[in-house]
GROMACS .gro file of C-alpha atoms in nm:
model
  416
    1MET     CA    1   0.000   0.000   0.000
    2PRO     CA    2   0.149   0.339  -0.095
    3THR     CA    3   0.264   0.559   0.192
    4ILE     CA    4   0.305   0.933   0.223
    5LEU     CA    5   0.670   0.885   0.124
    6ASN     CA    6   0.554   0.777  -0.222
    7LEU     CA    7   0.368   1.101  -0.283
    8PRO     CA    8   0.532   1.358  -0.514
    9THR     CA    9   0.676   1.664  -0.342
   10GLU     CA   10   0.439   1.882  -0.548
   11LEU     CA   11   0.138   1.696  -0.407
   12LEU     CA   12   0.272   1.731  -0.054
   13GLY     CA   13   0.301   2.102  -0.121
   14LEU     CA   14  -0.062   2.126  -0.231
   15VAL     CA   15  -0.178   1.938   0.077
   16SER     CA   16   0.033   2.155   0.304
   17THR     CA   17  -0.130   2.476   0.181
   18GLU     CA   18  -0.440   2.367   0.374
   19LEU     CA   19  -0.242   2.310   0.695
   20SER     CA   20  -0.106   2.545   0.958
   21LEU     CA   21   0.268   2.554   1.019
   22ASP     CA   22   0.217   2.358   1.340
   23ASP     CA   23   0.030   2.086   1.151
   24ILE     CA   24   0.298   2.075   0.882
   25CYS     CA   25   0.575   2.036   1.137
   26ASN     CA   26   0.384   1.770   1.330
   27LEU     CA   27   0.332   1.575   1.008
   28LEU     CA   28   0.697   1.596   0.912
   29LEU     CA   29   0.821   1.506   1.259
   30THR     CA   30   0.622   1.182   1.253
   31CYS     CA   31   0.852   1.049   0.982
   32LYS     CA   32   1.229   1.102   0.992
   33ARG     CA   33   1.268   1.004   0.626
   34LEU     CA   34   1.006   1.258   0.527
   35TYR     CA   35   1.170   1.528   0.739
   36ASN     CA   36   1.516   1.465   0.592
   37GLY     CA   37   1.393   1.404   0.239
   38PRO     CA   38   1.119   1.614   0.078
   39LEU     CA   39   1.115   1.881   0.350
   40PRO     CA   40   1.412   2.092   0.231
   41GLN     CA   41   1.275   2.098  -0.124
   42TYR     CA   42   0.928   2.177   0.005
   43ALA     CA   43   1.066   2.460   0.217
   44ARG     CA   44   1.241   2.613  -0.084
   45ASN     CA   45   0.929   2.587  -0.299
   46ARG     CA   46   0.682   2.710  -0.038
   47PHE     CA   47   0.889   2.972   0.140
   48GLY     CA   48   1.132   3.104  -0.123
   49THR     CA   49   0.898   3.401  -0.166
   50VAL     CA   50   0.659   3.474   0.119
   51CYS     CA   51   0.366   3.706   0.046
   52VAL     CA   52   0.153   3.850   0.324
   53ILE     CA   53  -0.074   4.145   0.395
   54LEU     CA   54  -0.047   4.389   0.685
   55ASP     CA   55  -0.287   4.194   0.899
   56GLN     CA   56  -0.241   4.046   1.247
   57HIS     CA   57  -0.299   3.689   1.126
   58SER     CA   58  -0.039   3.732   0.850
   59LEU     CA   59   0.217   3.877   1.090
   60ASP     CA   60   0.153   3.589   1.330
   61PHE     CA   61   0.228   3.352   1.042
   62LEU     CA   62   0.563   3.525   0.981
   63HIS     CA   63   0.654   3.479   1.346
   64GLN     CA   64   0.579   3.109   1.312
   65VAL     CA   65   0.812   3.094   1.012
   66ILE     CA   66   1.110   3.253   1.188
   67ARG     CA   67   1.071   3.013   1.482
   68ARG     CA   68   1.145   2.721   1.248
   69PRO     CA   69   1.497   2.748   1.100
   70ILE     CA   70   1.438   2.516   0.805
   71PHE     CA   71   1.159   2.747   0.685
   72ALA     CA   72   1.325   3.074   0.787
   73HIS     CA   73   1.644   2.990   0.596
   74ALA     CA   74   1.441   2.917   0.281
   75VAL     CA   75   1.296   3.269   0.257
   76HIS     CA   76   1.479   3.488   0.005
   77ARG     CA   77   1.206   3.743  -0.071
   78LEU     CA   78   0.937   3.900   0.147
   79VAL     CA   79   0.642   4.064  -0.028
   80ILE     CA   80   0.388   4.284   0.146
   81CYS     CA   81   0.073   4.302  -0.066
   82SER     CA   82  -0.146   4.608  -0.064
   83ASP     CA   83  -0.477   4.448   0.040
   84HIS     CA   84  -0.633   4.674   0.302
   85LEU     CA   85  -0.953   4.806   0.459
   86SER     CA   86  -1.068   5.167   0.489
   87HIS     CA   87  -1.335   5.373   0.663
   88ALA     CA   88  -1.458   5.506   0.330
   89ASP     CA   89  -1.495   5.155   0.189
   90TYR     CA   90  -1.677   5.047   0.506
   91SER     CA   91  -1.931   5.328   0.458
   92HIS     CA   92  -1.958   5.252   0.087
   93SER     CA   93  -2.026   4.882   0.155
   94LEU     CA   94  -2.295   4.968   0.411
   95GLN     CA   95  -2.480   5.176   0.152
   96GLN     CA   96  -2.496   4.898  -0.108
   97PRO     CA   97  -2.843   4.741  -0.147
   98PRO     CA   98  -2.895   4.368  -0.086
   99GLY     CA   99  -2.802   4.169  -0.393
  100HIS     CA  100  -2.568   4.439  -0.519
  101GLY     CA  101  -2.301   4.289  -0.743
  102GLU     CA  102  -2.485   3.961  -0.819
  103ASP     CA  103  -2.342   3.955  -1.169
  104ASN     CA  104  -1.984   3.985  -1.042
  105ALA     CA  105  -1.744   3.700  -0.972
  106ASN     CA  106  -1.749   3.784  -0.603
  107THR     CA  107  -2.129   3.763  -0.569
  108ASP     CA  108  -2.132   3.557  -0.251
  109SER     CA  109  -1.886   3.788  -0.080
  110THR     CA  110  -2.059   4.103  -0.196
  111ILE     CA  111  -2.402   4.017  -0.053
  112SER     CA  112  -2.274   3.883   0.280
  113PHE     CA  113  -2.103   4.193   0.416
  114HIS     CA  114  -2.022   4.158   0.787
  115PRO     CA  115  -1.997   4.517   0.917
  116ASP     CA  116  -1.904   4.426   1.275
  117GLU     CA  117  -1.613   4.207   1.166
  118TYR     CA  118  -1.505   4.465   0.906
  119SER     CA  119  -1.499   4.734   1.176
  120LYS     CA  120  -1.301   4.508   1.408
  121ARG     CA  121  -1.042   4.418   1.146
  122LEU     CA  122  -1.014   4.781   1.031
  123ALA     CA  123  -0.940   4.888   1.389
  124SER     CA  124  -0.674   4.617   1.412
  125GLN     CA  125  -0.515   4.730   1.083
  126THR     CA  126  -0.510   5.093   1.198
  127ARG     CA  127  -0.354   4.998   1.531
  128LEU     CA  128  -0.083   4.792   1.361
  129ILE     CA  129   0.024   5.069   1.125
  130LYS     CA  130  -0.034   5.385   1.327
  131THR     CA  131   0.124   5.264   1.654
  132ASP     CA  132   0.447   5.131   1.502
  133MET     CA  133   0.351   4.773   1.591
  134ALA     CA  134   0.378   4.650   1.231
  135THR     CA  135   0.716   4.820   1.183
  136LYS     CA  136   0.860   4.653   1.493
  137CYS     CA  137   0.710   4.319   1.396
  138LEU     CA  138   0.846   4.326   1.039
  139ALA     CA  139   1.190   4.440   1.157
  140ARG     CA  140   1.199   4.143   1.395
  141VAL     CA  141   1.085   3.910   1.118
  142LEU     CA  142   1.353   4.036   0.877
  143ARG     CA  143   1.621   3.979   1.139
  144GLY     CA  144   1.493   3.621   1.166
  145LEU     CA  145   1.525   3.556   0.792
  146PRO     CA  146   1.902   3.519   0.743
  147ASN     CA  147   1.885   3.460   0.367
  148CYS     CA  148   1.625   3.724   0.280
  149THR     CA  149   1.779   3.968   0.034
  150ALA     CA  150   1.471   4.128  -0.123
  151ILE     CA  151   1.161   4.303   0.008
  152ALA     CA  152   0.876   4.429  -0.206
  153PHE     CA  153   0.546   4.611  -0.190
  154SER     CA  154   0.305   4.485  -0.453
  155ASP     CA  155  -0.056   4.511  -0.558
  156GLY     CA  156  -0.066   4.135  -0.528
  157ASP     CA  157  -0.176   4.039  -0.879
  158GLU     CA  158   0.110   3.792  -0.918
  159HIS     CA  159   0.071   3.655  -0.567
  160ASP     CA  160  -0.191   3.499  -0.341
  161PRO     CA  161  -0.084   3.653  -0.011
  162ILE     CA  162  -0.128   3.468   0.314
  163GLY     CA  163  -0.420   3.620   0.501
  164ARG     CA  164  -0.618   3.759   0.208
  165SER     CA  165  -0.864   3.469   0.174
  166ARG     CA  166  -0.926   3.457   0.547
  167LEU     CA  167  -0.979   3.833   0.564
  168GLU     CA  168  -1.229   3.827   0.276
  169ARG     CA  169  -1.414   3.536   0.431
  170ASP     CA  170  -1.434   3.709   0.769
  171ILE     CA  171  -1.554   4.050   0.647
  172GLY     CA  172  -1.773   3.923   0.362
  173VAL     CA  173  -1.630   4.151   0.091
  174PRO     CA  174  -1.296   4.155  -0.093
  175PRO     CA  175  -1.040   4.386   0.069
  176LEU     CA  176  -0.927   4.682  -0.135
  177ARG     CA  177  -0.616   4.619  -0.339
  178SER     CA  178  -0.376   4.907  -0.380
  179LEU     CA  179  -0.542   5.193  -0.567
  180VAL     CA  180  -0.731   4.957  -0.795
  181VAL     CA  181  -1.110   4.941  -0.782
  182ASP     CA  182  -1.353   4.715  -0.960
  183VAL     CA  183  -1.452   4.882  -1.287
  184ASP     CA  184  -1.793   4.715  -1.263
  185ASP     CA  185  -1.854   4.854  -0.915
  186ALA     CA  186  -1.674   5.188  -0.907
  187HIS     CA  187  -1.586   5.316  -0.564
  188PRO     CA  188  -1.623   5.685  -0.484
  189GLU     CA  189  -1.326   5.919  -0.485
  190SER     CA  190  -1.320   5.917  -0.104
  191VAL     CA  191  -1.232   5.547  -0.108
  192ILE     CA  192  -0.947   5.601  -0.354
  193GLU     CA  193  -0.804   5.898  -0.162
  194GLU     CA  194  -0.808   5.712   0.169
  195SER     CA  195  -0.650   5.411  -0.001
  196LYS     CA  196  -0.360   5.628  -0.117
  197GLU     CA  197  -0.293   5.734   0.241
  198ILE     CA  198  -0.318   5.379   0.376
  199VAL     CA  199  -0.092   5.236   0.106
  200SER     CA  200   0.156   5.515   0.173
  201ASP     CA  201   0.147   5.421   0.543
  202ALA     CA  202   0.209   5.057   0.455
  203ILE     CA  203   0.507   5.132   0.229
  204THR     CA  204   0.651   5.357   0.499
  205THR     CA  205   0.609   5.073   0.748
  206LEU     CA  206   0.803   4.835   0.523
  207LEU     CA  207   1.083   5.085   0.461
  208LEU     CA  208   1.123   5.166   0.830
  209ALA     CA  209   1.125   4.794   0.912
  210ALA     CA  210   1.401   4.740   0.657
  211ALA     CA  211   1.602   5.025   0.808
  212ARG     CA  212   1.565   4.884   1.160
  213SER     CA  213   1.637   4.525   1.061
  214GLY     CA  214   2.011   4.577   1.035
  215LEU     CA  215   2.025   4.362   0.720
  216SER     CA  216   2.262   4.490   0.452
  217GLY     CA  217   2.248   4.483   0.074
  218LEU     CA  218   1.870   4.464   0.053
  219GLN     CA  219   1.674   4.495  -0.270
  220PHE     CA  220   1.356   4.703  -0.248
  221GLU     CA  221   1.084   4.686  -0.509
  222ILE     CA  222   0.764   4.886  -0.531
  223THR     CA  223   0.481   4.823  -0.776
  224LEU     CA  224   0.126   4.951  -0.747
  225GLY     CA  225  -0.188   4.962  -0.953
  226LEU     CA  226  -0.399   5.238  -1.099
  227PRO     CA  227  -0.777   5.278  -1.092
  228TYR     CA  228  -0.955   5.195  -1.417
  229HIS     CA  229  -0.631   5.141  -1.610
  230GLU     CA  230  -0.569   4.769  -1.631
  231GLU     CA  231  -0.301   4.818  -1.895
  232PHE     CA  232  -0.095   5.019  -1.645
  233ILE     CA  233  -0.127   4.777  -1.356
  234ASP     CA  234   0.182   4.750  -1.136
  235ALA     CA  235   0.293   5.112  -1.186
  236VAL     CA  236   0.342   5.375  -0.919
  237THR     CA  237   0.221   5.730  -0.976
  238SER     CA  238   0.385   6.056  -0.880
  239ASP     CA  239   0.121   6.146  -0.622
  240MET     CA  240   0.203   5.826  -0.433
  241LEU     CA  241   0.576   5.900  -0.448
  242SER     CA  242   0.515   6.255  -0.327
  243LEU     CA  243   0.323   6.118  -0.027
  244LEU     CA  244   0.629   5.912   0.062
  245THR     CA  245   0.894   6.179   0.007
  246THR     CA  246   0.713   6.427   0.234
  247ARG     CA  247   0.711   6.195   0.536
  248ASP     CA  248   0.949   6.304   0.809
  249GLU     CA  249   0.992   5.951   0.942
  250ILE     CA  250   1.130   5.832   0.608
  251HIS     CA  251   1.375   6.121   0.583
  252LYS     CA  252   1.493   6.051   0.938
  253ALA     CA  253   1.535   5.679   0.872
  254ASP     CA  254   1.868   5.541   0.757
  255LEU     CA  255   1.793   5.352   0.436
  256ALA     CA  256   2.160   5.292   0.362
  257ASN     CA  257   2.113   4.914   0.386
  258ILE     CA  258   1.900   4.917   0.069
  259SER     CA  259   2.142   4.890  -0.222
  260MET     CA  260   1.904   4.795  -0.503
  261LEU     CA  261   1.582   4.971  -0.604
  262ARG     CA  262   1.336   4.842  -0.861
  263LEU     CA  263   1.068   5.097  -0.948
  264VAL     CA  264   0.785   5.065  -1.199
  265VAL     CA  265   0.683   5.420  -1.287
  266TYR     CA  266   0.372   5.556  -1.452
  267ALA     CA  267   0.463   5.890  -1.608
  268THR     CA  268   0.168   6.123  -1.565
  269ARG     CA  269   0.097   6.466  -1.708
  270ASN     CA  270   0.154   6.605  -1.361
  271GLU     CA  271   0.437   6.856  -1.396
  272THR     CA  272   0.600   6.741  -1.072
  273TRP     CA  273   0.620   6.368  -1.145
  274ILE     CA  274   0.985   6.382  -1.254
  275SER     CA  275   1.097   6.565  -0.940
  276ASP     CA  276   0.882   6.330  -0.728
  277THR     CA  277   1.057   6.029  -0.881
  278ILE     CA  278   1.404   6.181  -0.844
  279GLU     CA  279   1.336   6.275  -0.480
  280PHE     CA  280   1.217   5.923  -0.403
  281ILE     CA  281   1.529   5.767  -0.553
  282ALA     CA  282   1.741   6.011  -0.351
  283LEU     CA  283   1.605   5.863  -0.027
  284PHE     CA  284   1.831   5.562  -0.084
  285SER     CA  285   2.178   5.702  -0.025
  286GLN     CA  286   2.374   5.383  -0.094
  287LEU     CA  287   2.213   5.257  -0.412
  288THR     CA  288   2.444   5.058  -0.636
  289HIS     CA  289   2.175   4.901  -0.856
  290LEU     CA  290   1.874   5.087  -1.001
  291ARG     CA  291   1.601   4.956  -1.230
  292LEU     CA  292   1.347   5.199  -1.378
  293HIS     CA  293   1.062   5.060  -1.584
  294PHE     CA  294   0.814   5.294  -1.753
  295LYS     CA  295   0.469   5.144  -1.803
  296ASN     CA  296   0.355   5.413  -2.047
  297ARG     CA  297   0.652   5.428  -2.281
  298GLY     CA  298   0.705   5.766  -2.441
  299GLU     CA  299   0.444   5.974  -2.255
  300ASP     CA  300   0.526   6.330  -2.365
  301ARG     CA  301   0.894   6.229  -2.391
  302ALA     CA  302   0.887   6.207  -2.014
  303SER     CA  303   1.147   5.933  -1.992
  304GLY     CA  304   1.402   6.152  -2.169
  305SER     CA  305   1.340   6.432  -1.921
  306LEU     CA  306   1.399   6.196  -1.630
  307CYS     CA  307   1.722   6.070  -1.787
  308ARG     CA  308   1.854   6.424  -1.802
  309ARG     CA  309   1.807   6.464  -1.424
  310LEU     CA  310   1.897   6.119  -1.295
  311ASN     CA  311   2.215   6.119  -1.087
  312VAL     CA  312   2.300   5.843  -0.838
  313ASN     CA  313   2.634   5.834  -0.658
  314ASN     CA  314   2.835   5.513  -0.692
  315LEU     CA  315   2.587   5.343  -0.926
  316HIS     CA  316   2.722   5.007  -1.046
  317GLU     CA  317   2.422   4.869  -1.236
  318LEU     CA  318   2.153   5.055  -1.427
  319GLU     CA  319   1.850   4.894  -1.589
  320LEU     CA  320   1.621   5.105  -1.806
  321SER     CA  321   1.307   4.967  -1.964
  322ARG     CA  322   1.046   5.102  -2.208
  323LEU     CA  323   1.194   5.441  -2.291
  324ILE     CA  324   1.172   5.659  -2.599
  325VAL     CA  325   1.478   5.882  -2.590
  326THR     CA  326   1.737   6.041  -2.811
  327GLU     CA  327   2.082   5.894  -2.848
  328SER     CA  328   2.236   6.189  -2.664
  329GLU     CA  329   1.988   6.168  -2.372
  330LEU     CA  330   2.069   5.803  -2.311
  331MET     CA  331   2.443   5.849  -2.353
  332ASP     CA  332   2.447   6.149  -2.119
  333VAL     CA  333   2.286   5.957  -1.831
  334LEU     CA  334   2.538   5.676  -1.875
  335LEU     CA  335   2.839   5.908  -1.893
  336ARG     CA  336   2.714   6.086  -1.581
  337HIS     CA  337   2.772   5.756  -1.396
  338GLN     CA  338   3.078   5.654  -1.595
  339LYS     CA  339   3.321   5.628  -1.302
  340SER     CA  340   3.126   5.360  -1.117
  341LEU     CA  341   2.900   5.203  -1.381
  342LYS     CA  342   2.981   4.838  -1.460
  343HIS     CA  343   2.662   4.690  -1.603
  344VAL     CA  344   2.387   4.842  -1.819
  345THR     CA  345   2.065   4.671  -1.927
  346LEU     CA  346   1.852   4.838  -2.193
  347GLU     CA  347   1.514   4.679  -2.256
  348GLN     CA  348   1.259   4.794  -2.515
  349ILE     CA  349   1.445   5.118  -2.575
  350GLU     CA  350   1.349   5.318  -2.882
  351PHE     CA  351   1.548   5.608  -3.019
  352ASP     CA  352   1.363   5.891  -3.188
  353THR     CA  353   1.556   5.802  -3.506
  354PRO     CA  354   1.658   5.440  -3.579
  355GLU     CA  355   1.997   5.550  -3.712
  356GLY     CA  356   2.092   5.642  -3.356
  357TRP     CA  357   2.177   5.284  -3.255
  358PRO     CA  358   2.499   5.231  -3.455
  359SER     CA  359   2.620   5.574  -3.343
  360PHE     CA  360   2.528   5.507  -2.978
  361LEU     CA  361   2.706   5.170  -2.977
  362SER     CA  362   3.017   5.319  -3.134
  363ARG     CA  363   3.032   5.584  -2.861
  364ALA     CA  364   2.969   5.323  -2.592
  365LYS     CA  365   3.260   5.114  -2.723
  366ASP     CA  366   3.494   5.413  -2.698
  367GLU     CA  367   3.365   5.591  -2.386
  368LEU     CA  368   3.214   5.310  -2.175
  369SER     CA  369   3.453   5.028  -2.250
  370SER     CA  370   3.447   4.899  -1.890
  371CYS     CA  371   3.068   4.843  -1.900
  372THR     CA  372   2.888   4.527  -1.996
  373PHE     CA  373   2.573   4.598  -2.196
  374ILE     CA  374   2.261   4.384  -2.223
  375LEU     CA  375   2.023   4.483  -2.504
  376GLU     CA  376   1.678   4.326  -2.495
  377ASP     CA  377   1.412   4.389  -2.759
  378CYS     CA  378   1.549   4.730  -2.855
  379LEU     CA  379   1.354   4.876  -3.142
  380ILE     CA  380   1.496   4.956  -3.482
  381GLU     CA  381   1.197   4.995  -3.705
  382SER     CA  382   0.964   4.695  -3.668
  383ASP     CA  383   1.215   4.433  -3.787
  384PHE     CA  384   1.441   4.451  -3.482
  385TRP     CA  385   1.190   4.431  -3.198
  386ASP     CA  386   1.302   4.081  -3.096
  387THR     CA  387   1.671   4.124  -3.020
  388SER     CA  388   1.893   4.001  -2.740
  389TYR     CA  389   2.260   4.090  -2.712
  390ARG     CA  390   2.529   4.078  -2.447
  391ILE     CA  391   2.816   4.315  -2.521
  392SER     CA  392   3.136   4.286  -2.318
  393SER     CA  393   3.418   4.303  -2.574
  394THR     CA  394   3.530   4.485  -2.888
  395ASP     CA  395   3.428   4.185  -3.097
  396ASP     CA  396   3.080   4.195  -2.944
  397TYR     CA  397   3.045   4.562  -3.036
  398ALA     CA  398   3.157   4.497  -3.392
  399ARG     CA  399   2.905   4.215  -3.434
  400VAL     CA  400   2.612   4.407  -3.288
  401ILE     CA  401   2.689   4.729  -3.476
  402ASN     CA  402   2.706   4.527  -3.797
  403ASP     CA  403   2.373   4.357  -3.722
  404PHE     CA  404   2.205   4.689  -3.653
  405THR     CA  405   2.355   4.850  -3.962
  406VAL     CA  406   2.244   4.560  -4.183
  407GLY     CA  407   1.900   4.576  -4.027
  408LEU     CA  408   1.870   4.946  -4.099
  409THR     CA  409   1.988   4.897  -4.457
  410SER     CA  410   1.736   4.618  -4.515
  411SER     CA  411   1.457   4.825  -4.363
  412ASN     CA  412   1.539   5.126  -4.580
  413MET     CA  413   1.550   4.911  -4.894
  414GLU     CA  414   1.207   4.766  -4.815
  415GLU     CA  415   1.063   5.116  -4.773
  416GLU     CA  416   1.199   5.218  -5.112
   0.00000   0.00000   0.00000
């Protein structure tokens, strides 16, 4: 008769998602072969990236993880998802008539709103964030995760954070997620504005926890969503960045232990968005690796304007994605960091004129010879959208320049 030892590790993982950590450990401890065999692989698969929400139950789960070394050592990335409750959403939910939202996917949740439980969980959320409890808790958790090198704040689309399902079941409605609202059940502006403040509080909590953790060389990533703009999901807007850069507690915090920043930016028509982005990047005084990804490539040539102002001391690696710039704008930002820059990744970059690429690469070969370049899907007309190059030697430059030149020649001949 087959035993639990004959089950695939993947199946054990599926079963374990329905168990508490105590139950998992009790199961594994009943069989030494199971503990010494599938457990390490299970730990890596289940706990490599841990996603939670700022909720007491989720934070309790993290404390359970750090009390068990085999799980704590497996965690390399901690993600705080933006699911949250708000007073405005509470009032909005109270005003909805019975049966509201029956055509939506969340019908059962929508018509079973539990106002008392919502109020209770909202008070708990407020207490966690406003009294510094969550900051202290997360700092303690980070210190208990010896291999954790990355922390992130996300809108949760790519994750199923621990605590979300339980929260939704308890309150009877889906929690708000970042700044995104259901387009079929639009929330009033008051809900969105309060969400901005709460999300800003949550990001501040995570940053302060990172500063207090004492961990060095951390990667910090921030991605958010936008209301009614599904195509721009996972981008952060300037008004959110401005909320963060005006907080005294962030300016007073020492964020020197964060050496890598990954930022997905939505360039708005707001005249201050460039300065908001630059000021946010400046909060991290010891950055050596910066990735900037623009969700709305080419909005009013905004990416070129940002390139002209970007200046990070001791920057070793720069990743730029989805920009429309001139050759000189891109070269200027690289030469500004020439003394320290070692690695450059350019992804989906489009020059205003396709002829700029051979010229840019020739200058890079002469003036940035110590840099390794990665070119991914850089656009030269429509024929060169799918490209992937690694350039680290003179021969590499010669090959890529030739490919781009031939591509331009072929494109021009086709047009004629």
